[in-house]
Amino acid sequence: MPLPARPAPSTAAPPVRRAALRRLGEWCARHTLIVIVLWIVALAGIQAANKTVGGSYSDDFSLPGTQAQQGRDVLQAHEPAAAGTSSQVVLHDAEPLVDFQPQVAQAVAALQQLPHVLSAQSPLPPAGQPAPPGGPLSTDGLTGYITVRFDTNPTLLGTDYLNGVDTAVAPLRNAGVQVEYGGPLGELARPAPDDRSSEAIGFAVAIVVLLVGFGSVIAAGLPLLTALFAAVVGLGVLGLIAALATFATVAPTLATMIGIGVGIDYALFLLTRHRQNLMDGVDPVASAGQAVATSGRAVLVSGCTVIIALSGLSVSGISFITKLGAAAAVTVVSAVLGALTLLPALMGLIGRRMDRFTVRRPIAETGAPAGEGREGRGAGPSGGEVSAGSWHRYARRVEANPWRYLVTGAVILAVLSIPLLSIQLGYIDDGADSTDFTDRRAYDLMSQAFGPGSNGPLTVVVDQSAVPAANRPAVQTAVQQSLTGLADVASATPLQTSPDGAVLFDTVIPAGAPQDRSTTDLVNHLSDTVLPDAVAGTGAKTYVTGNTAAQVDFLDIVSSRLLLIIAVVVGLAFLVILVVFRGLLVAVKAAVLNLLSIAASYGVVVAVFQWGWGGPALGVSGKVPIESYVPMMMFAIVFGLSMDYEIFLLSRVHEAWLRTGRSHDSVAHALEITARVISCAALIMVSVFAAFIVSDNIVIKMMGLGLAVSVLIDATVVRLLLVPAVMTLLGAAAWWTPRFLDRILPHIDTEGEGETV
């Protein structure tokens, strides 16, 4: 394989494109008030429109073609009252509930009169009759539940609907009975998520990091201001889009996490280049234009890479997942726009006063304190002088012992990845939530009185419309017998028949909690083996439906498509790196190292939540499975974000390589001028993500921890150990590209080679 000789900078983008970005930066820096006013007007207008016509967020989604959805459709067609979305109103008192017969009857009647209610079933038996075993009244008579069925998911009805429910059960509460809401009704009763505390924590840490890292008060504030403006605008746009499509309740929080994180990063990279220009005596307007034309170009490419990775989620074929990726992409777009337009305007407004207020000597790219000379510098990759600072010396140590650093980084990632081997994907039920929530209290009451499986009942549906009437009793007997004595089944009610006789249905209570592996196995065993065998040869069709069954179907779909999504996202990222840097081995290295980094972060998440190593300290009750879609979302987000640092580091290596052709010097030079800013940017993003661990939503906790750990690993083990070691070992071969690929690949200038002030 012939190694590439020193390349001519022929890969630069056409001058007209370079000039366009430069003109954009200079225009924004020169017309500061116009740009700032436009952003303020956009923010105010979008927020006003969002409050007026913006949509809401809900976890209601369907999975067409799945067994749970088909069973629900069959039941809806033949027995609508049994097909709706069910929720429990759980009652408990120190005295038997039969003593509150009038209040219970009054509450049930009032619930039946509410809009969207199909039926409400009292837990108490008719007067003078004993409670049937396995019914909605506990054996001691102290706990019971009213099953309310809705024609839609209650979470879609809005919090005002809850006022009617509260009014309906008011007689029970007035009598001293404890009333709690379970299932979707309990989710509706939860307070709206408030991310302000998480955002405040993230911003506070970011201020400290920027002040310590760069010394300037103004320079520390500009990235935060830019990111905040862009994130608020992006969230407003997301709210308007939510009026047209249903997004999950975690969508705005996820979009906030990503938007603030990348917004600060993008602004920081541009501002660092701009401040170095100012220290070198460049005019502020020209400096802003040059920063946008160079680092801004890398921001543009990085933003597109993140969006491409998020777009890979559409391969799942699940609208719920696809829309989560789209929600995050909205704030990524606004972050890029903020960095390329609002930040240059602020830089132009500040002018040369960037370092007027300082807490230490200001430092920009090269690590040279402002106002100091260039003494102590040696020859660098460009043939001129560069700082021989600590990062430069570190890079030289890596260069001298690349295998030592490579093995050290690989061992760290391997150890952190060990828990991944035991990962259990599943559905986190209400039992893991805080007792501050009514659905958690309802969960505990149900578990104590009826067993944990009562929180996730399954509905068995048998469509016997194709079975002759004479054979239907035999079908009913066979199905009932198949459910008797079945492992992992706590109880099963007698089969009921729809009014037209075409459908049989009953309720099966699992022995385990909804999130337990045994419940998932039971659903699959019923739907794949037990029920089909019971009706074999009769022409009847069987289904297992209900909320828990739908979650199992969702898990099965996500699990089956996770590897496909990983392959698509890795493939897209590989192509981006290959096109940008025109180095086949560089692209392979980026894909492999990012896979190892993500595997390590998965391992940490499994250890904390599934193994319980620190889960209680994070507000998680007990051990929980990994929410089925978290690995998929983490992969797309982390892979996109890790490409940010990859592009910013490699763009500087590539820039020096194009000038000198000396691969080792290029790695040392790039690491020196980017390590500090990448480390600060990563620490800020880690802080932003980690701050969301205080969220009440366990999925957000899981995502926050996973993303924080991923960025931390990527910015330390990968960027400081593995990348320099691998690039040193590859040498000039890193930039080798087969001739046929070189001819067909487009030319993209990530750092504006040839752009000078």
Tab-separated table of N, CA, C and O in Angstrom, residues 617-670:
chain	number	residue	atom	x	y	z
A	617	ALA	N	-29.050	5.857	45.328
A	617	ALA	CA	-28.508	7.200	45.546
A	617	ALA	C	-29.003	8.180	44.491
A	617	ALA	O	-29.016	9.396	44.717
A	618	LEU	N	-29.424	7.662	43.345
A	618	LEU	CA	-29.946	8.508	42.275
A	618	LEU	C	-31.467	8.631	42.328
A	618	LEU	O	-32.067	9.206	41.425
A	619	GLY	N	-32.083	8.076	43.365
A	619	GLY	CA	-33.529	8.179	43.498
A	619	GLY	C	-34.290	7.074	42.804
A	619	GLY	O	-35.483	7.211	42.526
A	620	VAL	N	-33.616	5.940	42.528
A	620	VAL	CA	-34.264	4.803	41.876
A	620	VAL	C	-34.516	3.734	42.924
A	620	VAL	O	-33.612	3.339	43.662
A	621	SER	N	-35.752	3.253	43.003
A	621	SER	CA	-36.117	2.260	43.993
A	621	SER	C	-35.798	0.863	43.466
A	621	SER	O	-36.471	0.343	42.583
A	622	GLY	N	-34.738	0.256	43.995
A	622	GLY	CA	-34.377	-1.104	43.615
A	622	GLY	C	-33.675	-1.176	42.269
A	622	GLY	O	-33.294	-0.171	41.674
A	623	LYS	N	-33.520	-2.410	41.802
A	623	LYS	CA	-32.885	-2.658	40.508
A	623	LYS	C	-33.940	-2.601	39.410
A	623	LYS	O	-35.059	-3.090	39.580
A	624	VAL	N	-33.580	-2.024	38.299
A	624	VAL	CA	-34.529	-1.891	37.188
A	624	VAL	C	-33.850	-2.341	35.906
A	624	VAL	O	-32.625	-2.261	35.772
A	625	PRO	N	-34.636	-2.835	34.940
A	625	PRO	CA	-34.050	-3.156	33.639
A	625	PRO	C	-33.694	-1.881	32.892
A	625	PRO	O	-34.093	-0.784	33.279
A	626	ILE	N	-32.958	-2.029	31.830
A	626	ILE	CA	-32.620	-0.886	30.990
A	626	ILE	C	-33.793	-0.637	30.048
A	626	ILE	O	-34.184	-1.532	29.283
A	627	GLU	N	-34.381	0.551	30.152
A	627	GLU	CA	-35.536	0.879	29.299
A	627	GLU	C	-35.202	0.573	27.844
A	627	GLU	O	-34.153	0.947	27.330
A	628	SER	N	-36.119	-0.110	27.183
A	628	SER	CA	-35.827	-0.734	25.893
A	628	SER	C	-35.248	0.215	24.854
A	628	SER	O	-34.351	-0.160	24.089
A	629	TYR	N	-35.711	1.460	24.827
A	629	TYR	CA	-35.257	2.347	23.759
A	629	TYR	C	-34.066	3.220	24.161
A	629	TYR	O	-33.529	3.956	23.338
A	630	VAL	N	-33.616	3.123	25.434
A	630	VAL	CA	-32.496	3.945	25.878
A	630	VAL	C	-31.201	3.618	25.136
A	630	VAL	O	-30.504	4.530	24.680
A	631	PRO	N	-30.815	2.336	24.989
A	631	PRO	CA	-29.577	2.062	24.236
A	631	PRO	C	-29.622	2.586	22.808
A	631	PRO	O	-28.612	3.086	22.290
A	632	MET	N	-30.776	2.485	22.177
A	632	MET	CA	-30.915	2.970	20.807
A	632	MET	C	-30.724	4.483	20.745
A	632	MET	O	-29.972	5.003	19.899
A	633	MET	N	-31.390	5.217	21.655
A	633	MET	CA	-31.259	6.664	21.678
A	633	MET	C	-29.843	7.079	22.064
A	633	MET	O	-29.256	7.978	21.452
A	634	MET	N	-29.293	6.411	23.071
A	634	MET	CA	-27.929	6.735	23.495
A	634	MET	C	-26.947	6.557	22.354
A	634	MET	O	-26.046	7.376	22.157
A	635	PHE	N	-27.112	5.469	21.615
A	635	PHE	CA	-26.161	5.193	20.545
A	635	PHE	C	-26.168	6.302	19.500
A	635	PHE	O	-25.113	6.819	19.114
A	636	ALA	N	-27.358	6.672	19.047
A	636	ALA	CA	-27.437	7.702	18.013
A	636	ALA	C	-26.905	9.037	18.521
A	636	ALA	O	-26.141	9.722	17.826
A	637	ILE	N	-27.282	9.416	19.742
A	637	ILE	CA	-26.860	10.708	20.277
A	637	ILE	C	-25.363	10.728	20.550
A	637	ILE	O	-24.645	11.647	20.143
A	638	VAL	N	-24.877	9.686	21.244
A	638	VAL	CA	-23.464	9.654	21.617
A	638	VAL	C	-22.578	9.543	20.384
A	638	VAL	O	-21.530	10.193	20.297
A	639	PHE	N	-22.997	8.742	19.436
A	639	PHE	CA	-22.184	8.608	18.228
A	639	PHE	C	-22.104	9.945	17.502
A	639	PHE	O	-21.042	10.333	16.999
A	640	GLY	N	-23.224	10.661	17.462
A	640	GLY	CA	-23.183	11.969	16.825
A	640	GLY	C	-22.332	12.964	17.591
A	640	GLY	O	-21.525	13.693	16.997
A	641	LEU	N	-22.473	12.990	18.925
A	641	LEU	CA	-21.697	13.934	19.725
A	641	LEU	C	-20.212	13.602	19.712
A	641	LEU	O	-19.365	14.498	19.693
A	642	SER	N	-19.882	12.317	19.749
A	642	SER	CA	-18.470	11.946	19.726
A	642	SER	C	-17.822	12.343	18.413
A	642	SER	O	-16.623	12.640	18.362
A	643	MET	N	-18.607	12.371	17.348
A	643	MET	CA	-18.078	12.838	16.071
A	643	MET	C	-17.701	14.319	16.130
A	643	MET	O	-16.831	14.774	15.392
A	644	ASP	N	-18.374	15.074	17.032
A	644	ASP	CA	-18.004	16.488	17.216
A	644	ASP	C	-16.533	16.614	17.571
A	644	ASP	O	-15.758	17.317	16.913
A	645	TYR	N	-16.148	15.940	18.658
A	645	TYR	CA	-14.765	16.023	19.107
A	645	TYR	C	-13.813	15.392	18.098
A	645	TYR	O	-12.679	15.842	17.933
A	646	GLU	N	-14.286	14.331	17.458
A	646	GLU	CA	-13.461	13.691	16.425
A	646	GLU	C	-13.155	14.677	15.307
A	646	GLU	O	-12.008	14.813	14.857
A	647	ILE	N	-14.176	15.379	14.866
A	647	ILE	CA	-13.994	16.316	13.757
A	647	ILE	C	-13.123	17.496	14.173
A	647	ILE	O	-12.228	17.922	13.435
A	648	PHE	N	-13.362	18.042	15.375
A	648	PHE	CA	-12.566	19.191	15.806
A	648	PHE	C	-11.097	18.825	15.983
A	648	PHE	O	-10.215	19.612	15.641
A	649	LEU	N	-10.813	17.639	16.510
A	649	LEU	CA	-9.425	17.225	16.683
A	649	LEU	C	-8.790	16.853	15.348
A	649	LEU	O	-7.706	17.341	14.996
A	650	LEU	N	-9.476	16.004	14.588
A	650	LEU	CA	-8.887	15.551	13.329
A	650	LEU	C	-8.762	16.677	12.313
A	650	LEU	O	-7.861	16.658	11.466
A	651	SER	N	-9.663	17.671	12.395
A	651	SER	CA	-9.560	18.779	11.444
A	651	SER	C	-8.256	19.541	11.653
A	651	SER	O	-7.628	19.995	10.684
A	652	ARG	N	-7.832	19.665	12.922
A	652	ARG	CA	-6.560	20.339	13.179
A	652	ARG	C	-5.378	19.451	12.786
A	652	ARG	O	-4.371	19.936	12.274
A	653	VAL	N	-5.486	18.140	13.024
A	653	VAL	CA	-4.436	17.224	12.559
A	653	VAL	C	-4.335	17.282	11.037
A	653	VAL	O	-3.245	17.380	10.456
A	654	HIS	N	-5.479	17.252	10.395
A	654	HIS	CA	-5.520	17.264	8.930
A	654	HIS	C	-4.996	18.580	8.376
A	654	HIS	O	-4.273	18.619	7.373
A	655	GLU	N	-5.345	19.669	9.056
A	655	GLU	CA	-4.888	20.994	8.636
A	655	GLU	C	-3.358	21.062	8.655
A	655	GLU	O	-2.715	21.533	7.700
A	656	ALA	N	-2.753	20.570	9.761
A	656	ALA	CA	-1.289	20.571	9.859
A	656	ALA	C	-0.665	19.583	8.874
A	656	ALA	O	0.392	19.846	8.296
A	657	TRP	N	-1.320	18.461	8.671
A	657	TRP	CA	-0.820	17.460	7.715
A	657	TRP	C	-0.804	18.026	6.296
A	657	TRP	O	0.133	17.800	5.521
A	658	LEU	N	-1.822	18.782	5.949
A	658	LEU	CA	-1.863	19.381	4.615
A	658	LEU	C	-0.739	20.394	4.435
A	658	LEU	O	-0.202	20.555	3.335
A	659	ARG	N	-0.354	21.074	5.525
A	659	ARG	CA	0.701	22.076	5.413
A	659	ARG	C	2.091	21.461	5.382
A	659	ARG	O	2.993	21.977	4.726
A	660	THR	N	2.278	20.375	6.141
A	660	THR	CA	3.635	19.872	6.358
A	660	THR	C	3.889	18.476	5.842
A	660	THR	O	5.016	18.147	5.479
A	661	GLY	N	2.862	17.625	5.874
A	661	GLY	CA	3.077	16.230	5.513
A	661	GLY	C	3.765	15.441	6.611
A	661	GLY	O	4.093	14.267	6.419
A	662	ARG	N	3.978	16.025	7.798
A	662	ARG	CA	4.631	15.335	8.910
A	662	ARG	C	3.550	14.881	9.890
A	662	ARG	O	3.022	15.670	10.674
A	663	SER	N	3.246	13.597	9.843
A	663	SER	CA	2.089	13.085	10.578
A	663	SER	C	2.279	13.192	12.088
A	663	SER	O	1.355	13.596	12.807
A	664	HIS	N	3.438	12.824	12.632
A	664	HIS	CA	3.635	12.857	14.075
A	664	HIS	C	3.577	14.278	14.613
A	664	HIS	O	2.942	14.540	15.647
A	665	ASP	N	4.228	15.208	13.931
A	665	ASP	CA	4.171	16.603	14.365
A	665	ASP	C	2.743	17.136	14.297
A	665	ASP	O	2.329	17.945	15.131
A	666	SER	N	2.001	16.695	13.318
A	666	SER	CA	0.624	17.165	13.159
A	666	SER	C	-0.237	16.724	14.330
A	666	SER	O	-1.072	17.483	14.836
A	667	VAL	N	-0.051	15.476	14.784
A	667	VAL	CA	-0.824	14.981	15.923
A	667	VAL	C	-0.484	15.775	17.187
A	667	VAL	O	-1.368	16.201	17.934
A	668	ALA	N	0.811	16.001	17.426
A	668	ALA	CA	1.223	16.747	18.619
A	668	ALA	C	0.688	18.170	18.594
A	668	ALA	O	0.191	18.682	19.607
A	669	HIS	N	0.786	18.808	17.426
A	669	HIS	CA	0.315	20.191	17.302
A	669	HIS	C	-1.200	20.273	17.523
A	669	HIS	O	-1.690	21.145	18.260
A	670	ALA	N	-1.959	19.357	16.907
A	670	ALA	CA	-3.416	19.396	17.033
A	670	ALA	C	-3.855	19.115	18.464
A	670	ALA	O	-4.775	19.755	18.985
